[in-house]
mmCIF file of C-alpha atoms in Angstrom:
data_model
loop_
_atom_site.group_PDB
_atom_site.id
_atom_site.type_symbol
_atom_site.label_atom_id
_atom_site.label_comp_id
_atom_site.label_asym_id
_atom_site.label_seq_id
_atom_site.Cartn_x
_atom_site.Cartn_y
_atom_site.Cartn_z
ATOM 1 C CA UNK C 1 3.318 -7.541 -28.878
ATOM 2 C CA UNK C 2 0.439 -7.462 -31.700
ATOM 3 C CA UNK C 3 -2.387 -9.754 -31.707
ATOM 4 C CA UNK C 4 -0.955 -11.768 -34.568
ATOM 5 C CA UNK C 5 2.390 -11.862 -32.720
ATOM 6 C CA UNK C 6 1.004 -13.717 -29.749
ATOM 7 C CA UNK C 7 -0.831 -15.797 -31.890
ATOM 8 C CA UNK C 8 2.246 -16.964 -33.475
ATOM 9 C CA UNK C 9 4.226 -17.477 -30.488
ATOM 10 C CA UNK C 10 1.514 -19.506 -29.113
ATOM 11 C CA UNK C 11 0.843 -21.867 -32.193
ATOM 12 C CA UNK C 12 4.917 -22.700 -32.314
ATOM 13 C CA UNK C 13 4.421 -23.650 -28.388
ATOM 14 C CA UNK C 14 1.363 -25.787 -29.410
ATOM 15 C CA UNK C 15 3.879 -27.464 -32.352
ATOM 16 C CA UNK C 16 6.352 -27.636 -30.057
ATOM 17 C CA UNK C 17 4.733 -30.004 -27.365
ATOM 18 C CA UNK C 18 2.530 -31.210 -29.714
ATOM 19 C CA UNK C 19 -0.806 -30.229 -27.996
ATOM 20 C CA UNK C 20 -2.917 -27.647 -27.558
ATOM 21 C CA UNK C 21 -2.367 -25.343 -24.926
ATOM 22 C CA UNK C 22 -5.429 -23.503 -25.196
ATOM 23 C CA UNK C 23 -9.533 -23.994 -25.573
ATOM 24 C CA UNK C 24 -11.178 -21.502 -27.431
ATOM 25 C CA UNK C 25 -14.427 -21.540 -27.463
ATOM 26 C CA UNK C 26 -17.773 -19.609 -26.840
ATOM 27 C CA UNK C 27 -15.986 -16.226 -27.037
ATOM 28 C CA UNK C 28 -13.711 -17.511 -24.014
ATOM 29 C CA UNK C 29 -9.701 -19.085 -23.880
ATOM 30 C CA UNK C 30 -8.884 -21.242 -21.266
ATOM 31 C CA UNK C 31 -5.758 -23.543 -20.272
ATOM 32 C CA UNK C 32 -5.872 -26.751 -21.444
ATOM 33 C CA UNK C 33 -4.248 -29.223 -18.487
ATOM 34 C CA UNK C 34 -0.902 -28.745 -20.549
ATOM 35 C CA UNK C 35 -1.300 -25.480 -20.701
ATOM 36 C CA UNK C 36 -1.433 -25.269 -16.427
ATOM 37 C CA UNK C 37 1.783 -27.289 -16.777
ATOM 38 C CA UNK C 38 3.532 -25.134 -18.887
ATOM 39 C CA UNK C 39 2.649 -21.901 -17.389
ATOM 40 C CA UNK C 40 3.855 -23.366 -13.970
ATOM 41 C CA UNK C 41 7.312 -24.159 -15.283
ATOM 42 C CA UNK C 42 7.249 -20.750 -17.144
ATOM 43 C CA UNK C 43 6.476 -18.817 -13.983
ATOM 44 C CA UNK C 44 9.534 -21.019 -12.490
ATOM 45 C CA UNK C 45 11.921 -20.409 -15.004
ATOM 46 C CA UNK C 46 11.110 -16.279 -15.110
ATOM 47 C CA UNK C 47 11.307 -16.543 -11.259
ATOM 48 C CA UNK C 48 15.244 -18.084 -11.632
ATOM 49 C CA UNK C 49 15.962 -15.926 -14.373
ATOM 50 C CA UNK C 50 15.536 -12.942 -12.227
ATOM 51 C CA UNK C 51 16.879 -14.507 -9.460
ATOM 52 C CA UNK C 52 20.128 -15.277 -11.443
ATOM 53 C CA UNK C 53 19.923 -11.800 -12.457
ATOM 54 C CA UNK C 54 19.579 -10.343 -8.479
ATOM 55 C CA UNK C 55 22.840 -12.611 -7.641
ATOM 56 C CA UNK C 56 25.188 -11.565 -9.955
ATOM 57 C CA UNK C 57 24.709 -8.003 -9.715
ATOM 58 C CA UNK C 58 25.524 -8.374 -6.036
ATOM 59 C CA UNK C 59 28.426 -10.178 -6.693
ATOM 60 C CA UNK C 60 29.494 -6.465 -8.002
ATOM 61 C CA UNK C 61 29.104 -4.732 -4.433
ATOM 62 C CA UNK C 62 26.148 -2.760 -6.249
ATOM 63 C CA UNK C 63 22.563 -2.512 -5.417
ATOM 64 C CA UNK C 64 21.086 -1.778 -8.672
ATOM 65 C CA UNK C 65 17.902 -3.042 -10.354
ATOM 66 C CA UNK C 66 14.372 -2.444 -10.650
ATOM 67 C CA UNK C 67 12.393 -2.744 -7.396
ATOM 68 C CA UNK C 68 8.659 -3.082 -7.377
ATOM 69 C CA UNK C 69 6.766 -1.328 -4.654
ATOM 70 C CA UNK C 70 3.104 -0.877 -3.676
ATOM 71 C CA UNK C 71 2.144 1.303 -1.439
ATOM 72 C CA UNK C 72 -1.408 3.068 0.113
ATOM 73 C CA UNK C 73 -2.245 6.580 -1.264
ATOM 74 C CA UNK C 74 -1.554 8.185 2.167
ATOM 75 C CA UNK C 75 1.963 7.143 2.555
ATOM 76 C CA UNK C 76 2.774 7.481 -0.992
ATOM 77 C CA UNK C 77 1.607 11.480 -0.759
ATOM 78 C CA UNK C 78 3.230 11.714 2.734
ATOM 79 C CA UNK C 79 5.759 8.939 3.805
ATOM 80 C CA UNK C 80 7.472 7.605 0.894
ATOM 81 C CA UNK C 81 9.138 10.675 -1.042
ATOM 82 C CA UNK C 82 11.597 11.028 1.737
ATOM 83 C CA UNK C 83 12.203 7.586 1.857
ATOM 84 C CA UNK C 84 12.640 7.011 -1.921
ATOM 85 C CA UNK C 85 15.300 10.430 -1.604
ATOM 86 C CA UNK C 86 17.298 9.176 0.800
ATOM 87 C CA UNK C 87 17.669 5.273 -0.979
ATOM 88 C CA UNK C 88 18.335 6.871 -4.093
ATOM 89 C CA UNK C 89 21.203 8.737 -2.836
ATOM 90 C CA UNK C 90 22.864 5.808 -1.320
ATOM 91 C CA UNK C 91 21.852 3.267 -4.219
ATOM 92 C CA UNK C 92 21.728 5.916 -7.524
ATOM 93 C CA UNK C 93 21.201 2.464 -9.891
ATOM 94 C CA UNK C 94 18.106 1.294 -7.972
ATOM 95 C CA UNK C 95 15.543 2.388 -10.230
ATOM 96 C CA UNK C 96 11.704 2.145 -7.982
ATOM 97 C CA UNK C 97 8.496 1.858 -9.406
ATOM 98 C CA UNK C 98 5.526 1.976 -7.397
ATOM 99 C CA UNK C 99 2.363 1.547 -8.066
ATOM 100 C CA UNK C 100 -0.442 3.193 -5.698
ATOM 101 C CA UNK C 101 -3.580 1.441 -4.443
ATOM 102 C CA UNK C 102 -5.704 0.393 -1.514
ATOM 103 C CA UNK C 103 -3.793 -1.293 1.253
ATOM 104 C CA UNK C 104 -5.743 -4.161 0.599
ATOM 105 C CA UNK C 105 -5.405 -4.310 -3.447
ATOM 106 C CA UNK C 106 -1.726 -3.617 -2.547
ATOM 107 C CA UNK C 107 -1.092 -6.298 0.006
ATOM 108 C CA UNK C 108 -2.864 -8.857 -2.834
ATOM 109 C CA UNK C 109 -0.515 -7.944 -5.094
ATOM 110 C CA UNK C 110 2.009 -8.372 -3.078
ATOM 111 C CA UNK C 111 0.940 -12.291 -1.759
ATOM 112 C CA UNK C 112 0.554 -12.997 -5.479
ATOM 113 C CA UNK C 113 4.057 -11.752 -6.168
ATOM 114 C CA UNK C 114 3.506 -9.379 -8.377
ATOM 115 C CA UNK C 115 5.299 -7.029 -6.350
ATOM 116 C CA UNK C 116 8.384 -6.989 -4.364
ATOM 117 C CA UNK C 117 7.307 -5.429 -1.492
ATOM 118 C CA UNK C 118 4.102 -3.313 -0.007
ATOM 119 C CA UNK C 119 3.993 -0.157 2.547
ATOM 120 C CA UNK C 120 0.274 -0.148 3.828
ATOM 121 C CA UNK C 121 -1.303 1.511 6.716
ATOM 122 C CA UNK C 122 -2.769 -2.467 8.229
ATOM 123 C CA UNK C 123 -1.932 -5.701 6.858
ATOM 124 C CA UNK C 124 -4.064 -8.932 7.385
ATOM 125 C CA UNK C 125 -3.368 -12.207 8.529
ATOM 126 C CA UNK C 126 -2.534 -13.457 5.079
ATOM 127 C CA UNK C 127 -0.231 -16.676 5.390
ATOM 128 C CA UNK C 128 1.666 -15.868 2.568
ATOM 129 C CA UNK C 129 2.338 -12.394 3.825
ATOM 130 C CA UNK C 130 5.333 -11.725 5.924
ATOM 131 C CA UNK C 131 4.639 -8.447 8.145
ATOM 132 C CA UNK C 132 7.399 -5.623 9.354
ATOM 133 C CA UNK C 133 5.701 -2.851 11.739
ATOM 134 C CA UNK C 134 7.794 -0.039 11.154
ATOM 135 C CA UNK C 135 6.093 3.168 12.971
ATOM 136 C CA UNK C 136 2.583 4.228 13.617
ATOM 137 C CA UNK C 137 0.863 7.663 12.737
ATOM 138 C CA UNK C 138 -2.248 9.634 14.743
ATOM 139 C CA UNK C 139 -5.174 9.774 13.668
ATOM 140 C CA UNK C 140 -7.358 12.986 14.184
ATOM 141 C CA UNK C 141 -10.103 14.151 13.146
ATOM 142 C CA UNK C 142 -10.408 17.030 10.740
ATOM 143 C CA UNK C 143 -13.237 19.606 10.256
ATOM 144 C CA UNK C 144 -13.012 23.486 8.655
ATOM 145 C CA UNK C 145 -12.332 25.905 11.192
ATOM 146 C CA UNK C 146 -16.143 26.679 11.598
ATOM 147 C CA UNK C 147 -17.356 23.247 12.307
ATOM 148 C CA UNK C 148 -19.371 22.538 15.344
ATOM 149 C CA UNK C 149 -16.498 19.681 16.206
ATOM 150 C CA UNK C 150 -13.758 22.551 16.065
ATOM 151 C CA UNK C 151 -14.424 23.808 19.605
ATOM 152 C CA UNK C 152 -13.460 19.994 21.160
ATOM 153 C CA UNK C 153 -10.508 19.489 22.909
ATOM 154 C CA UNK C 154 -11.060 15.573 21.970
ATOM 155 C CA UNK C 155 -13.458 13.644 20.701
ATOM 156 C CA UNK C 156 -15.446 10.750 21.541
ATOM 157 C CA UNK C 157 -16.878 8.141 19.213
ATOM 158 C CA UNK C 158 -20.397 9.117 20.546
ATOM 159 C CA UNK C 159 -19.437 12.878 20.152
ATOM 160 C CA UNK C 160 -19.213 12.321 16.202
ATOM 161 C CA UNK C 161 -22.913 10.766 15.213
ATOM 162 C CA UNK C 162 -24.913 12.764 14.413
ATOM 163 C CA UNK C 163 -22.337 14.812 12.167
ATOM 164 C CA UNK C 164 -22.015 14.177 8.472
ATOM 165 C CA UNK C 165 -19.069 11.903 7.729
ATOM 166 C CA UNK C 166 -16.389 11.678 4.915
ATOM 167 C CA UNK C 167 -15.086 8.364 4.386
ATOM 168 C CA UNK C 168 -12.395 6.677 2.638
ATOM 169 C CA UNK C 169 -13.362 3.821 -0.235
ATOM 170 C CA UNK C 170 -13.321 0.521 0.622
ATOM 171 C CA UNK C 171 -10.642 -1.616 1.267
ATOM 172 C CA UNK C 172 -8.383 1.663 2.465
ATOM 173 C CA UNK C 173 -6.224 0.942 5.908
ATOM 174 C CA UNK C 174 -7.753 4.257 7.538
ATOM 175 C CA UNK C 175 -11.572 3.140 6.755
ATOM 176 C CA UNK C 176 -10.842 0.080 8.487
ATOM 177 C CA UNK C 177 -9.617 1.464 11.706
ATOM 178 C CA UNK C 178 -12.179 4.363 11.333
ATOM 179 C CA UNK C 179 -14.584 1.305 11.427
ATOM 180 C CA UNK C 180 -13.291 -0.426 14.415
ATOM 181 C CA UNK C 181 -13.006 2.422 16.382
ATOM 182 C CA UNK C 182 -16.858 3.089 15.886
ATOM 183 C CA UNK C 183 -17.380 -0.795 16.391
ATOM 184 C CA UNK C 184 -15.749 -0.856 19.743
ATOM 185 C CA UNK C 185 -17.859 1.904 20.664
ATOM 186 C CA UNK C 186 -21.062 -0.098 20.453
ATOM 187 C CA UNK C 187 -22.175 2.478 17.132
ATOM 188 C CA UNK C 188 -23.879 0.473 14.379
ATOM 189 C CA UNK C 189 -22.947 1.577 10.884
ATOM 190 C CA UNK C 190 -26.817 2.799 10.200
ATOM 191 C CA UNK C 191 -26.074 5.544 12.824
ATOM 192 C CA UNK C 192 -23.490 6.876 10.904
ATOM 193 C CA UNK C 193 -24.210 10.250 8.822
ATOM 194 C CA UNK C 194 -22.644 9.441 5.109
ATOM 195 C CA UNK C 195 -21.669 12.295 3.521
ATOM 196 C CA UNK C 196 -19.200 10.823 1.110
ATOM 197 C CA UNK C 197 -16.704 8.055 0.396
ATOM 198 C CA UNK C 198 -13.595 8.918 -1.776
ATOM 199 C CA UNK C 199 -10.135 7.536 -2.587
ATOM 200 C CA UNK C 200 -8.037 10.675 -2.831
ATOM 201 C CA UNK C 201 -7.161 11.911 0.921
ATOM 202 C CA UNK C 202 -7.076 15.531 -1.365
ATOM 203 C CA UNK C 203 -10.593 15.390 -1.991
ATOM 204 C CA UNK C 204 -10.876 14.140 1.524
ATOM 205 C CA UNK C 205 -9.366 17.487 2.914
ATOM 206 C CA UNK C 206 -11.225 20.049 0.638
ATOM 207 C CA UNK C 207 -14.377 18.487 1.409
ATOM 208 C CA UNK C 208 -13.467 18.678 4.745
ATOM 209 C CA UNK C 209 -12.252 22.482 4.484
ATOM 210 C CA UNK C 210 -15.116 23.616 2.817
ATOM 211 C CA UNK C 211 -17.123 22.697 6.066
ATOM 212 C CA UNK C 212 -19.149 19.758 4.493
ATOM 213 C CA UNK C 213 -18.512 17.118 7.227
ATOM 214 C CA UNK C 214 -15.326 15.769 9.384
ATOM 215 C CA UNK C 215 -13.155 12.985 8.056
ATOM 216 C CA UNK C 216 -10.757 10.673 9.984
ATOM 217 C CA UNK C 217 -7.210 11.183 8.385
ATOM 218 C CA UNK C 218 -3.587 10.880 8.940
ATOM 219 C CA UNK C 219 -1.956 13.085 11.336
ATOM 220 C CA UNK C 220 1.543 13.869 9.071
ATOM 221 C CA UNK C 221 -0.815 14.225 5.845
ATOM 222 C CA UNK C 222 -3.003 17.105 7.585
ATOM 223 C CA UNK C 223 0.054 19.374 9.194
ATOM 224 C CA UNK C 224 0.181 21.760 6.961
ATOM 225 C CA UNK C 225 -3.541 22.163 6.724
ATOM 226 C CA UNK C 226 -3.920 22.740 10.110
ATOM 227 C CA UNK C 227 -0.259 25.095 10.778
ATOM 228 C CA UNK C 228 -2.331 27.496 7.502
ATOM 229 C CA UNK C 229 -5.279 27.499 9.130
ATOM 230 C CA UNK C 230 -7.630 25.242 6.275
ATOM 231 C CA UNK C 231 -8.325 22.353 9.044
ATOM 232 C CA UNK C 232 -8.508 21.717 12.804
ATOM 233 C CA UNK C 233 -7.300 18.455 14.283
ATOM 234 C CA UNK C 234 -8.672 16.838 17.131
ATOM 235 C CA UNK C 235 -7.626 14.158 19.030
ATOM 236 C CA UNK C 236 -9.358 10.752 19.591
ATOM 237 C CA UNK C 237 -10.344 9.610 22.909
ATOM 238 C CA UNK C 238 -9.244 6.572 23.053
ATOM 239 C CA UNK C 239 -6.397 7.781 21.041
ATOM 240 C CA UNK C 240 -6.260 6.001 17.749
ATOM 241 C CA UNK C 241 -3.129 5.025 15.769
ATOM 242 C CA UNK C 242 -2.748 3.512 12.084
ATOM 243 C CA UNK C 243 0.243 1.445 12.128
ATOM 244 C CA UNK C 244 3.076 2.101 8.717
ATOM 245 C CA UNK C 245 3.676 -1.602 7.608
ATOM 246 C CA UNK C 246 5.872 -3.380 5.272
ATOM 247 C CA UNK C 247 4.396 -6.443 3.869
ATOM 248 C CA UNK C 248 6.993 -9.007 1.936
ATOM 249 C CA UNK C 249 6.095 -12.666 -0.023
ATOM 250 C CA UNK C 250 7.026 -15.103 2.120
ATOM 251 C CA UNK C 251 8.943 -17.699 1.528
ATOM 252 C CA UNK C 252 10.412 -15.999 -1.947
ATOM 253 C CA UNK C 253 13.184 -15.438 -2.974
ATOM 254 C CA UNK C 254 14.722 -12.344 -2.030
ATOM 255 C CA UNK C 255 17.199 -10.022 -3.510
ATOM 256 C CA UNK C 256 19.503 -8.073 -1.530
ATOM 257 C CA UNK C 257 17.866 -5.144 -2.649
ATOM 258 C CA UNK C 258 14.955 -5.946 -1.541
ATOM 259 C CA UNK C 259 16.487 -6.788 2.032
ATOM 260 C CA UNK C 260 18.336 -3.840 2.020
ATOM 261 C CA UNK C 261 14.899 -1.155 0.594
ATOM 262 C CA UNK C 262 13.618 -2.825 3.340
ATOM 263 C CA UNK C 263 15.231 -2.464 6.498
ATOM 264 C CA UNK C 264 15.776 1.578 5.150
ATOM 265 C CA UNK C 265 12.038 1.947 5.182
ATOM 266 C CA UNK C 266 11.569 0.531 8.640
ATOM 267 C CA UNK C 267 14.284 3.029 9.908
ATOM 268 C CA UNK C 268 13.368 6.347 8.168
ATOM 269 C CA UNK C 269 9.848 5.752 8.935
ATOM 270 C CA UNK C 270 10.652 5.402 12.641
ATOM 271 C CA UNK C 271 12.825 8.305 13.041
ATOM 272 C CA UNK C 272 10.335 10.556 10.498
ATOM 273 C CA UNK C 273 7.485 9.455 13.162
ATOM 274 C CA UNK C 274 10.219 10.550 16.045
ATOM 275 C CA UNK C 275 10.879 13.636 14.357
ATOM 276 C CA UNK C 276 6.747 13.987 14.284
ATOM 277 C CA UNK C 277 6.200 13.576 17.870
ATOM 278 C CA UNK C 278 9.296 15.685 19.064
ATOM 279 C CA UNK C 279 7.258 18.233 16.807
#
């Protein structure tokens, strides 16, 4: 809608209840305590509308709809495509968006409902958050063939300082593990070696292949680096493990699409990780 157009819709509101709905003032808008109310029923009546939508299109025998999912950058790239093949083929009228993020800017998104489900790599203890483990994936480390770490047959927390690191941005599932794992080892962050912190596990890899530092990545998103010779993995000791979540609202209403997208993720992410480990 235009400028103008909101304008209008939000003057007939104001004429409509007969109060203002809105301050303006000092280059700001804000709700006025009626306009709280209102925006609470709206939210309430949009939530039953779809709602009404979700049941009567299952009284047809058809999953079909839109389905809103968020999901981590990592199993978006590496997880997800097979996953999204396989629903679609069963359910052609399901029609998925997903929007790609942090796992934390996805699992906020997903306890303020504005979408229907997350897949991230760790979930918090968020109340409103309902939590599905589904599989778990390695984590290795990954350095260019020529890097002094290649030679290792694993790898020690204390083996890595020292060596410059590239890290993922903040907020991502890996980073967080990456930090614990360091943590539990008694290493302080200052003893780290920065060498970078970026958001696309691409950029990750190249920097990584061009010799510039190790990284701490995703065992499926690094096998065909290391099977064409860009990137050796090596093994954590401890061994260290992100787990593949799916985070729902809870307590919301839920659609039997959203059931049903659901449970499928949980399964073909545990038989893609069996599949993995038979490998």
């Amino acid at each position: 809608m235009t400028q103008p157009a909101v304008t209008f819709q939000i003057k007939q509101l104001e004429e409509h209840f007969d109060t203002r709905l809105l301050d303006r003032g000092h280059g700001k808008i804000t709700l006025t305590a009626a306009g709280e109310l209102v925006l609470a029923y709206a939210e309430r009546i949009l939530g039953l509308s779809a709602e009404l939508d979700s049941r009567v299109s299952e009284l047809t025998d058809e999953l079909a709809g839109q389905l809103r999912i968020g999901t981590s950058t990592t199993i978006a790239a590496y997880w997800l495509p097979q996953v999204l093949e396989s629903f679609k083929r069963r359910y052609p009228g399901v029609l998925p968006r997903v929007v790609v993020g942090t796992s934390k800017l996805t699992e906020d998104r997903v306890a303020a409902r504005d979408l229907d489900l997350g897949l991230i790599e760790i979930a918090t203890e968020q109340p409103s958050i309902e939590r599905r483990s589904a599989a778990r994936d390695d984590l290795l480390v990954i350095c260019s063939p020529d890097h002094p770490l290649a030679k290792f047959k694993e790898l020690t927390a204390r083996d890595l300082v020292g060596h410059p690191f590239i890290d993922r941005d903040p907020g991502n599932g890996i980073r967080q593990i990456a930090d614990e794992f360091f943590e539990a080892a008694g290493i302080a962050g200052s003893q780290i070696t920065l060498c970078a912190e970026l958001g696309s596990l691409a950029a990750v890899k190249q920097l990584a292949a061009a010799g510039l530092g190790f990284a701490i990545a995703s065992g499926r998103a690094i096998r065909r680096d290391v099977e064409e010779g860009r990137l050796v993995a090596i093994p954590l000791q401890p061994r260290l493990h992100t787990p593949l979540e799916v985070i729902l609202p809870r307590d919301k209403f839920r659609s039997r699409l959203i059931n049903a997208f659901a449970d499928h993720v949980c399964e073909e992410f545990s038989r893609i990780a069996a599949e993995q480990d038979e490998d």
